[in-house]
Short mmCIF file of C-alpha atoms in Angstrom, two decimals:
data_model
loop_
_atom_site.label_atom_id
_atom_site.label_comp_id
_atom_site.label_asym_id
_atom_site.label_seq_id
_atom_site.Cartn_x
_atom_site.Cartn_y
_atom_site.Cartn_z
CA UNK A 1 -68.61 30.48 -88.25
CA UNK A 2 -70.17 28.09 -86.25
CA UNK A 3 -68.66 27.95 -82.44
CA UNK A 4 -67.00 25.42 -81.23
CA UNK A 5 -68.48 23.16 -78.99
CA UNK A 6 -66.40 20.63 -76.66
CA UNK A 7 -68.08 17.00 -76.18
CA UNK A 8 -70.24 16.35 -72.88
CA UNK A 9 -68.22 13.65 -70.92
CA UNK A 10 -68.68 12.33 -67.79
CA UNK A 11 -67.01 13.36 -64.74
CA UNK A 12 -64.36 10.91 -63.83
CA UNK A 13 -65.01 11.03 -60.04
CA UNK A 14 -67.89 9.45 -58.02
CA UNK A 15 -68.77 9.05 -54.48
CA UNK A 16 -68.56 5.74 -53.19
CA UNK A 17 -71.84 4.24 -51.56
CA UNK A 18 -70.70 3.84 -47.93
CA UNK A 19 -74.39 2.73 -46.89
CA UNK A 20 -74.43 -0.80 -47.12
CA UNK A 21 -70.94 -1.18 -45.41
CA UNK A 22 -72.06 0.84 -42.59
CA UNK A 23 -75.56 -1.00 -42.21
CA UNK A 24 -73.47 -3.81 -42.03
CA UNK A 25 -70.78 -2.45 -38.78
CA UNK A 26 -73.56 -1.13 -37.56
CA UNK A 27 -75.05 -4.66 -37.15
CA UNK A 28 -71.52 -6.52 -36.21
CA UNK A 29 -70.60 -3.56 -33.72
CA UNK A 30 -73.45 -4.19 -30.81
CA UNK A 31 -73.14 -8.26 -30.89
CA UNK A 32 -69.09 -7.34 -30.74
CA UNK A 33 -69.96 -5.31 -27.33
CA UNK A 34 -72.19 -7.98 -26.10
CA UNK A 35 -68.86 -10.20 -26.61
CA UNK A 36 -66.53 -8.23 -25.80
CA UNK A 37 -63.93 -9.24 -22.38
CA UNK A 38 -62.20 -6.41 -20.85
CA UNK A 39 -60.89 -8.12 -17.91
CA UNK A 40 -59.18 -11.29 -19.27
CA UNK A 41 -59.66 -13.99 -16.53
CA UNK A 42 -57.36 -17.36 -16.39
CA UNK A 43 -57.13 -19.66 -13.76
CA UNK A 44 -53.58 -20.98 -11.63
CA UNK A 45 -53.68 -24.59 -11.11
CA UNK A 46 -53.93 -25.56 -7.60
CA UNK A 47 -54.30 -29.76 -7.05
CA UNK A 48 -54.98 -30.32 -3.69
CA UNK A 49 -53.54 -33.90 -2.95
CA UNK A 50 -56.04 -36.52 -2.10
CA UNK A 51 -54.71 -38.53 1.74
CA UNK A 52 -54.15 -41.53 0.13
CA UNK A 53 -53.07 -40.57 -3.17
CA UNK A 54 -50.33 -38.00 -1.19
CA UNK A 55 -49.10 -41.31 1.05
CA UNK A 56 -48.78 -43.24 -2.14
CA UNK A 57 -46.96 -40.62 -3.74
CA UNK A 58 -44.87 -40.02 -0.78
CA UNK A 59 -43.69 -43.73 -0.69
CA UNK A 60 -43.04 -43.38 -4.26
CA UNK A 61 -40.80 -40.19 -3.88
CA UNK A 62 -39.24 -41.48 -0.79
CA UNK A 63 -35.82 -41.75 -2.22
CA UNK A 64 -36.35 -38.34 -4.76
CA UNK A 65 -35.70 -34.95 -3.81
CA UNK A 66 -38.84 -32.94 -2.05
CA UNK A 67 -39.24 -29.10 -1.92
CA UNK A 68 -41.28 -27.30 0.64
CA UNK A 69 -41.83 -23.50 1.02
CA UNK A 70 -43.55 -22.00 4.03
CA UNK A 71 -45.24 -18.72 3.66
CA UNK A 72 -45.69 -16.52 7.25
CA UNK A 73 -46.56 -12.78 7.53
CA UNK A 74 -44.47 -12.99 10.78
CA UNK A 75 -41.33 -14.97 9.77
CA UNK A 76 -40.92 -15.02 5.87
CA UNK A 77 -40.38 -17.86 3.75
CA UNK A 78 -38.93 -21.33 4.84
CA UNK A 79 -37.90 -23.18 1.62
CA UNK A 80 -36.48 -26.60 2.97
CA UNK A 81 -35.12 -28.98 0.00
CA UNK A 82 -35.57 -32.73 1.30
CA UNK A 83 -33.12 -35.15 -0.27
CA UNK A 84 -32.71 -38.87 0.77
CA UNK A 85 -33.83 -38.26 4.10
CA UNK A 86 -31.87 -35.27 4.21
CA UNK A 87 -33.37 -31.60 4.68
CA UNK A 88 -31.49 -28.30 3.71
CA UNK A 89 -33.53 -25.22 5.00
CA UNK A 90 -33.28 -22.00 4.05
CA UNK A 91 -34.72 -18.79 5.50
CA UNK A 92 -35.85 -15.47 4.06
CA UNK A 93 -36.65 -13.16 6.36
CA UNK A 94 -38.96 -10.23 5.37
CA UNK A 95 -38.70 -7.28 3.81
CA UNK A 96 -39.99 -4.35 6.20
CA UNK A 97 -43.69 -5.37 6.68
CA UNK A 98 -43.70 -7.69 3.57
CA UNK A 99 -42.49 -10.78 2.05
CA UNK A 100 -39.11 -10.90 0.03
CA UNK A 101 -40.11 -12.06 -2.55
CA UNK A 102 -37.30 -10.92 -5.01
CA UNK A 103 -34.92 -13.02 -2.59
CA UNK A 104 -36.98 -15.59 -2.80
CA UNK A 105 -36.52 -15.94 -6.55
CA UNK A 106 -32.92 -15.95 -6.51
CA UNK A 107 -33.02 -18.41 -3.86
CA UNK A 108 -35.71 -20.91 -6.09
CA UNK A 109 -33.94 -20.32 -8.96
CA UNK A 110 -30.57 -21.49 -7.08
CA UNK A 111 -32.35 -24.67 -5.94
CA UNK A 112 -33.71 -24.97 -9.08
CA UNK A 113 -30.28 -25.12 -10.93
CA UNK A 114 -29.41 -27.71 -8.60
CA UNK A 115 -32.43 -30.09 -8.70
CA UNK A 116 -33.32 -29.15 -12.85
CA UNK A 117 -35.93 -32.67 -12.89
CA UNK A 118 -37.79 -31.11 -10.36
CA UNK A 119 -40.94 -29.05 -11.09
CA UNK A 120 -43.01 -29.44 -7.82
CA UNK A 121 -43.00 -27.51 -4.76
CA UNK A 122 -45.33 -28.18 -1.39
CA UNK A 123 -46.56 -24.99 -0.54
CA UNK A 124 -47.30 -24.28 3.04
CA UNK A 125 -48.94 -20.89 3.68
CA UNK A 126 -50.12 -19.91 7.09
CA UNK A 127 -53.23 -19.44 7.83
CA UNK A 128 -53.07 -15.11 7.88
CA UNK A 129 -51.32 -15.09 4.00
CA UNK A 130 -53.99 -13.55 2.04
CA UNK A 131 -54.09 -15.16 -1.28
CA UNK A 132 -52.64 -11.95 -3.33
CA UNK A 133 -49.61 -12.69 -1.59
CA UNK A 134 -50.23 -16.52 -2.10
CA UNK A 135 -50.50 -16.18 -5.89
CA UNK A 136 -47.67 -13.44 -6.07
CA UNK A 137 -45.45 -16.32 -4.57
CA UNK A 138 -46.97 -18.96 -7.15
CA UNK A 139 -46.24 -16.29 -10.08
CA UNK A 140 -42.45 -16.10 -8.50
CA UNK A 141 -41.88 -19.52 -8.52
CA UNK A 142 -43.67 -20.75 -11.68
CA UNK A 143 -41.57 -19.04 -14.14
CA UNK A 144 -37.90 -17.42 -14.45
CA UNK A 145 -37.31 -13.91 -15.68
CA UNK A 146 -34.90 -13.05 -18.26
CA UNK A 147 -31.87 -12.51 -16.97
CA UNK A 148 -31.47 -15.40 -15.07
CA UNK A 149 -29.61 -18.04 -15.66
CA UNK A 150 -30.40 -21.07 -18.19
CA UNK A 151 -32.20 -23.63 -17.01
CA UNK A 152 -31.80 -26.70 -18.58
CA UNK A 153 -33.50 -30.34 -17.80
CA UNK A 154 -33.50 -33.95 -18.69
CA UNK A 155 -36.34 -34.97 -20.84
CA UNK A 156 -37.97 -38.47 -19.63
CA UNK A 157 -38.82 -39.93 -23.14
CA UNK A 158 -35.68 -38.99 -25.06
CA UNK A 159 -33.15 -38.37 -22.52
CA UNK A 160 -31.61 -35.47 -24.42
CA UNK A 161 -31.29 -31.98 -22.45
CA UNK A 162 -33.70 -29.36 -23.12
CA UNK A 163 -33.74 -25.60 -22.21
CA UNK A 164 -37.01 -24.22 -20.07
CA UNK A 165 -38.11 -21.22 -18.61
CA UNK A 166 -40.87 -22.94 -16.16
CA UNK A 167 -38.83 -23.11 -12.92
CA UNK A 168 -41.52 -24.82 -10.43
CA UNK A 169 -45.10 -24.82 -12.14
CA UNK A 170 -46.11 -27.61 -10.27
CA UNK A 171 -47.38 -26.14 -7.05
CA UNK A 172 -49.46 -28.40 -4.73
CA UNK A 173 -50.81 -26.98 -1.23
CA UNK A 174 -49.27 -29.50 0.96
CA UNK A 175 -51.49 -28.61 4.33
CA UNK A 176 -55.00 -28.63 3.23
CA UNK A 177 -55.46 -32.10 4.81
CA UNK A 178 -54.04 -31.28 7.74
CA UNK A 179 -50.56 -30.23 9.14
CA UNK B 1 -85.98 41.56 -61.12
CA UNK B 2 -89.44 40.78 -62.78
CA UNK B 3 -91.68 38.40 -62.42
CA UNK B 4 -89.91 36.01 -65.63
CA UNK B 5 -86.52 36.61 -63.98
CA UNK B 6 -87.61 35.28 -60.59
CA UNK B 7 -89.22 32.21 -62.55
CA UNK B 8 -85.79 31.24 -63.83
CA UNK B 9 -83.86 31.73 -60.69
CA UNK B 10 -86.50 29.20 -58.97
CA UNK B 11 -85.88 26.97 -61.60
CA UNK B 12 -82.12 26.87 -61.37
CA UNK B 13 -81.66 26.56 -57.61
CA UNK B 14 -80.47 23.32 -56.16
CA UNK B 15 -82.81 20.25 -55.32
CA UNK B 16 -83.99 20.50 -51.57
CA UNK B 17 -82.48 16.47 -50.92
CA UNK B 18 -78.79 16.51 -49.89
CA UNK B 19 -76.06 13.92 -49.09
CA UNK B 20 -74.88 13.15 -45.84
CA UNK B 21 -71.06 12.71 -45.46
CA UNK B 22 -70.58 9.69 -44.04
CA UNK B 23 -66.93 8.75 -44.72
CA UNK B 24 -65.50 9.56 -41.55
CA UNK B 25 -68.51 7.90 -39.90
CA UNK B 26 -67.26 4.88 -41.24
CA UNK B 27 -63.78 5.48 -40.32
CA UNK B 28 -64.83 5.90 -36.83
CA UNK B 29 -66.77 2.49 -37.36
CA UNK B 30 -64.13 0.56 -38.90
CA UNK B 31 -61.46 1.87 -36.07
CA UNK B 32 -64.02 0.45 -32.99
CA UNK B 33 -64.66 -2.76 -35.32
CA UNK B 34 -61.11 -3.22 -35.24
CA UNK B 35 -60.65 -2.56 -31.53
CA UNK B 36 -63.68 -4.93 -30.35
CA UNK B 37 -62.83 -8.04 -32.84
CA UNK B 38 -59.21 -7.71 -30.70
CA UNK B 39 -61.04 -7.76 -27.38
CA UNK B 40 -63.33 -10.90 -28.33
CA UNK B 41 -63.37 -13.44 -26.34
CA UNK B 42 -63.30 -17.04 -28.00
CA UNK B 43 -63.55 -19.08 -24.97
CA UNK B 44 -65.67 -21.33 -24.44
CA UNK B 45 -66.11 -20.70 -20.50
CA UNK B 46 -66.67 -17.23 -19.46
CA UNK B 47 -66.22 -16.11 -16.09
CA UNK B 48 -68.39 -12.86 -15.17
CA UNK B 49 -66.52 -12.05 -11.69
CA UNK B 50 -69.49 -9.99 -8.87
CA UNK B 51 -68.40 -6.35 -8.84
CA UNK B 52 -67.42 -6.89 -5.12
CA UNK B 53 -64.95 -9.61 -5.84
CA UNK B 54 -61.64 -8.27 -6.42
CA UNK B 55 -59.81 -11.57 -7.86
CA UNK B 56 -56.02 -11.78 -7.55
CA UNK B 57 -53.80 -10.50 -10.30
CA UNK B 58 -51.58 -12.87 -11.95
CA UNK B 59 -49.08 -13.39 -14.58
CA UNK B 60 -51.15 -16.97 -15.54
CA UNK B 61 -52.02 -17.24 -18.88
CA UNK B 62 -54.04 -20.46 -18.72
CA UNK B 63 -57.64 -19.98 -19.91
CA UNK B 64 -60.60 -20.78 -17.53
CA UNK B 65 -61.85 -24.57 -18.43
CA UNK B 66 -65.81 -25.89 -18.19
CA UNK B 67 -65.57 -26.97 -14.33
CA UNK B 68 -67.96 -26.25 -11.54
CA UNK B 69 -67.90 -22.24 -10.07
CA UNK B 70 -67.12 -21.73 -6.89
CA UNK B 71 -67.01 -18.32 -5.35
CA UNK B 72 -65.56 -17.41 -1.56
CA UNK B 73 -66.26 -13.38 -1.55
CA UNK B 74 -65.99 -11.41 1.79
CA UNK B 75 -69.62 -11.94 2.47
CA UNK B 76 -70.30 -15.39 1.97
CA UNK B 77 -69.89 -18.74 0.07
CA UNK B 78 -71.51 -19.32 -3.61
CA UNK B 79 -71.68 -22.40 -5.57
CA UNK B 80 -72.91 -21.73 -9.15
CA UNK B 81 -74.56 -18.98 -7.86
CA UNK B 82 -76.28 -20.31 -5.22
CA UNK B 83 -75.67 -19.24 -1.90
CA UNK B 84 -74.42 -21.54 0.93
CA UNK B 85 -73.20 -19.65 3.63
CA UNK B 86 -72.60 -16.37 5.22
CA UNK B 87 -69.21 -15.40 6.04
CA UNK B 88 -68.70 -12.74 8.78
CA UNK B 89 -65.89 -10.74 7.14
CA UNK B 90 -64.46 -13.22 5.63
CA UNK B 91 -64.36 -15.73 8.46
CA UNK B 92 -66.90 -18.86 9.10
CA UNK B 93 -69.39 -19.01 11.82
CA UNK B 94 -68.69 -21.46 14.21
CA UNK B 95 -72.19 -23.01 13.87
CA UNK B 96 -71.19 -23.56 10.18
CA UNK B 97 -68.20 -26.17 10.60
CA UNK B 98 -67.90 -29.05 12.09
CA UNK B 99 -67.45 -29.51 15.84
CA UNK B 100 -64.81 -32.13 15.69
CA UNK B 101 -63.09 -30.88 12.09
CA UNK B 102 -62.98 -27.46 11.97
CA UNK B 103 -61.82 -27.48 8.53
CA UNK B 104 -64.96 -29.28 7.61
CA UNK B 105 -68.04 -27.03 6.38
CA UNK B 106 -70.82 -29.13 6.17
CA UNK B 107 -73.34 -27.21 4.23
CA UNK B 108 -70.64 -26.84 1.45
CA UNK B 109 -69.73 -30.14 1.45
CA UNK B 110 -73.67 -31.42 1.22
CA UNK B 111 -73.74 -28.90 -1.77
CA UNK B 112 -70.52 -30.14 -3.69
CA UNK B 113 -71.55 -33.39 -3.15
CA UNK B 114 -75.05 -33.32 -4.49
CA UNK B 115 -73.05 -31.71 -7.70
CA UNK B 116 -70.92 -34.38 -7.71
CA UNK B 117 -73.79 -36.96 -7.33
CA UNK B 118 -75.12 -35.54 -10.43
CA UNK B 119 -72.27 -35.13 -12.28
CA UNK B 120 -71.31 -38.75 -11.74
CA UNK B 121 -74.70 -39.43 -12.52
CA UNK B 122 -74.39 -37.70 -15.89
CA UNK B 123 -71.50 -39.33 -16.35
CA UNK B 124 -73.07 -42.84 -16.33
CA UNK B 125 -75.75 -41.97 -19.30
CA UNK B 126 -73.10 -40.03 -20.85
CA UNK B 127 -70.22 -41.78 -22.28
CA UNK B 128 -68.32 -38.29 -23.41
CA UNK B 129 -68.53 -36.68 -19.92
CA UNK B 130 -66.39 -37.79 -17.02
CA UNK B 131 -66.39 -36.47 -13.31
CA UNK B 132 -63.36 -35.25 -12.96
CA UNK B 133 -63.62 -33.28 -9.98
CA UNK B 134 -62.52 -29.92 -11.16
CA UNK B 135 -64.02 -27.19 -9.32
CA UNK B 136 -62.70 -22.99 -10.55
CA UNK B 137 -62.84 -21.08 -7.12
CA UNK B 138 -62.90 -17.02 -7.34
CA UNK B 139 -62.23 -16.25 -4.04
CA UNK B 140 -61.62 -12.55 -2.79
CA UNK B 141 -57.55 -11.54 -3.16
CA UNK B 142 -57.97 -10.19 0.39
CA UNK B 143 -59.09 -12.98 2.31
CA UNK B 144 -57.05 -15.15 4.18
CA UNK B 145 -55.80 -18.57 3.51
CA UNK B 146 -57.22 -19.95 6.59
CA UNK B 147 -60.80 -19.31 5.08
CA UNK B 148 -59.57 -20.41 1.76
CA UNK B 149 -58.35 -24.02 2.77
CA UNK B 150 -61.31 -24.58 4.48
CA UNK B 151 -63.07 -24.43 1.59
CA UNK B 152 -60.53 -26.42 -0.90
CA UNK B 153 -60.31 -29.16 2.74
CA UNK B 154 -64.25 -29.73 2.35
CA UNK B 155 -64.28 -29.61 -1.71
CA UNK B 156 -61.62 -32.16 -1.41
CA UNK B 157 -63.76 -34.15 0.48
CA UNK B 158 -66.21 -34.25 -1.66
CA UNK B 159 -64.11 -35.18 -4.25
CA UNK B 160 -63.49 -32.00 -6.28
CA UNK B 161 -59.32 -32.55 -5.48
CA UNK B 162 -58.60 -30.01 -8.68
CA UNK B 163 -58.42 -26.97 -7.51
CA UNK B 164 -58.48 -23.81 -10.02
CA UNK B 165 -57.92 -20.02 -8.82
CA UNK B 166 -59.41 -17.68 -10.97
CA UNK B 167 -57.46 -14.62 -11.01
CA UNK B 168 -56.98 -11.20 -13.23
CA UNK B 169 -53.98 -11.66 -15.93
CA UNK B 170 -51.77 -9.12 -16.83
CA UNK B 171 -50.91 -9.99 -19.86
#
């Protein structure tokens, strides 16, 4: 009796050639390093208003509503709201050591409700402000959080309302040239 | 075992080449890949801040633009990378500004203005550039303002009026 023999087949597994694939990460991975950012950078958009351009613009604006906010280590903010010749200040005194600024964004975000076509504020820091604190007051201003209130403008071209979250992105340091 | 047995077990051992097991390799590979193409930067301006610059942290999300570098650190004043003044902790020398502007720092402004000069001059050959007086200022989160408009005061007068901070984002 002859014995029985079973057919030679080939195994149906294989190992995958992984060599090319990592030649290739290997290349991509050191010009990815060489690349790579860690620390994102941006900028915050300062314009510093030429003298003439600022008188202009001030005898344009003279009937519109003006917004300044004072900055002192020793006294807090000043925000004074100018309107037809017609100033409203309000104070916020300082927290400890430190500047409110929590307070301060209720308080911008009160004047904001009240002026909504208004996006610029003059911002007059004293001379001792380091600019941390400067751009931690630009940061409070520029946008609201989410649980305040709806702020909601007048758009120039169509007239309709429309809903924003920027609350005063337009800040402008008012005494460069002077004052 | 004789000398016929031994012959056989030679012949039956394994070849002396082996494989290398490289599929977690490549895992590891493919995870970093992954993590680096995230972290890539696609902007076309890069700004390299000196290790003893600490920038401001902000919640900005605007990306840097091509505009002239400007860099107010603790130890002096840098326009694309060139140094133009010394700054005693932060503060200016008295021999550095002006006598009757003390805003006005003259070796910074003759700087900024021969980059404007050339930039405008640029401009004149060059139909697709325009001087547009942007300058990008990294200044130090720690110094004070009173250093700080000094510096925008005499870029303004040389007519670089757009002012950019450069700070950290935390987004």
């Amino acid at each position: 009796m002859r014995a029985f023999r079973r057919p030679k087949t080939d195994d149906s597994t294989y190992d995958l050639n992984l060599a090319p694939m990592l030649d290739i990460i290997v290349s991509i991975i050191p010009m990815l390093l060489l690349s790579v950012v860690f620390v994102e950078i941006t900028v915050v958009e300062t314009p510093v208003p030429q003298a003439v351009e600022r008188a202009v613009a001030a005898q344009e604006e003279k009937n519109e509503v003006q917004i300044t906010l004072s900055v002192s280590k020793t006294s807090g903010f000043r925000l004074v709201v100018n309107e037809k010749g017609q100033a409203k200040e309000t104070n916020i005194a300082l927290k400890g050591t430190e500047l409110d600024i929590e307070a301060l964004k209720k308080e911008i975000i009160q004047t904001k409700l009240r002026y909504p076509n208004i996006f610029r504020v003059e911002l007059n820091p004293d001379e001792s402000v380091p600019l941390a604190e400067i751009v931690a007051v630009m940061d409070g201003i520029r946008t609201k959080s989410k649980n305040d209130p709806t702020i909601t403008f007048t758009d120039v071209t169509t007239g309709k309302p429309m809903e924003t979250d920027l609350v005063f992105p337009d800040v402008v340091f008012g005494n460069v040239a002077g004052g | 075992m004789g000398r016929k047995g031994m012959g056989k077990y030679i012949d039956k051992r394994t070849p002396a080449t082996f494989k290398i097991q490289i599929t977690s390799m490549v895992d590891m590979f493919v995870i970093l890949l992954v993590f680096l193409l995230k972290s890539y930067s696609t902007s076309p301006t890069q700004i390299n801040p000196d290790k003893n610059l600490a920038l401001p942290v902000s919640t900005s999300s605007k990306p840097p633009v091509d505009a002239l570098k400007l860099v107010v650190s603790k130890a002096g004043i840098f326009v694309e990378d060139k140094k133009i003044i010394d700054l005693n902790q932060g503060a200016v020398n008295v021999s550095d500004v002006d006598a009757s502007d003390t805003n006005f720092i003259r070796a910074l402004y003759t700087e900024l203005d021969q980059q404007a000069q050339k930039s405008k001059s640029i401009a004149k050959v060059n139909e697709t550039l325009e001087f547009d007086g942007k300058v990008i200022m990294q200044a130090d989160r720690d110094l004070p303002y009173e250093i700080l408009r000094k510096v925008m005061y005499t870029s303004m007068m040389a007519g670089y009026s757009d002012v950019k901070i450069a700070v950290m984002s935390t987004r």
